[in-house]
Amino acid sequence: MKLKGDQQTARAINRRLILNLLRRQGAISRAEIASVTGLSPAAVTFVVSELLEENILVEGEASLGAPGRRPIPININYAGRLVAGLKLKVGGIDCVLTDLATTPLVTKQVVVPDLSPQSTVEACASAVEELVSDRRAPTGAQLSGIGIAVPGVIDNGVCRLSHRFNWADVPIAAMLAERVRVPVWADDDTNAFALAQQLFGLGRHHRTVGALAIGAGISCAVVIDGSVHHGANGAAGKMGHSTYDPNGPPCECGRRGCLQTFFSEPALVRRWKEARRLAGEVTRHDMLNAAKTGDRAAIDLLQEAGEGIGRYLGGFCNIIDPEVIVGGGEAVTFGDYLFGPMRDALKRYAMWNPPPITPDWADDSWARGAAALATQRLFDFESSPGEIAGTGLQQSMVK
Ligand SMILES: [Zn+2]
């Protein structure tokens, strides 16, 4: 049946409504879906049947013991499709194969010999092949899409700029889609991390979320009303490039004294190493252990970083007013030595009640974030009207 434009839109909106309800609430019956969404029972039955047919939903067992007609719970068929997440880092790729709930099934680290887009795409393509042919990968489920997370300004699948990779205008999603013949989506790594938090992580029950990443750089991605905010050019959330001290050290972006030149994880470790005049390789774990034994240089630096980042977060909260800020990146290792002063600063600099800052300790959140770029299409029929659900899946599609 060929649907008219507005019918098609209504259908897409109803599908999106039901899928997102199930994502947040877990398995519920058709009657409950109708009562929560306000859709008519007939509309719910229609959409649910369609999604069952497409294998996107599954019916569970009717609960035993309930009197009368037992409602059959409906849930998303998370195991029915697979997605791959590829988080690009300088020197390598963190790869993960997940189900639609971004639950990791197979993980893998891949080394990339150089930073060129060609080598990266080659490495991504073979990594995907290895992921799906791994013996831990379930048989029978199809690979629905691939998400690539790259630190940089990403717009519509094109990496406009990545200082760390020295890329400009690299159509990374299209390049990989050509090699692998499944839909590929690309986004900034912190945006991907934010998306994973919003879909299935600590931000799941919130509409407005900040995702603060303190690693090789500092970013704060923002989810507004359930969608990651990209801005006009895909350059939103680059908090780490706000000026902290105009006379500070040069930054990768070409400016001086950006916040991240002082407080990124490598900057903190380097500054501590210099302060203590240490030789050889020094890691954040050494710095944390020193802080634990009362090392003033380590404690003071982390205090200064928490304060400094907290001040910018205060400004961020005054503009965005998030319900929660999720913290990620290597620097979460520093725990309350960093987040304690950050929370104090936030109290001082946010005009309204500051949101909680909740660190996410899971190592795999970043690669899962990349996978979430692909899974989100299932839940987001407005921006991508239903391709992933229908037969259009097989075609090479870039967003
Ligand atoms: Zn900068």
XYZ file of C-alpha atoms in Angstrom, residues 269-280 282 297:
14
model
C 49.530 14.560 33.736
C 52.215 16.613 31.959
C 51.860 19.510 34.383
C 52.074 17.196 37.374
C 55.126 15.473 35.898
C 56.806 18.875 35.438
C 55.835 20.064 38.916
C 57.330 16.943 40.489
C 60.278 16.865 38.051
C 59.589 13.221 37.270
C 61.383 11.317 34.523
C 60.142 8.584 32.194
C 54.027 8.986 33.852
C 51.054 19.008 43.542
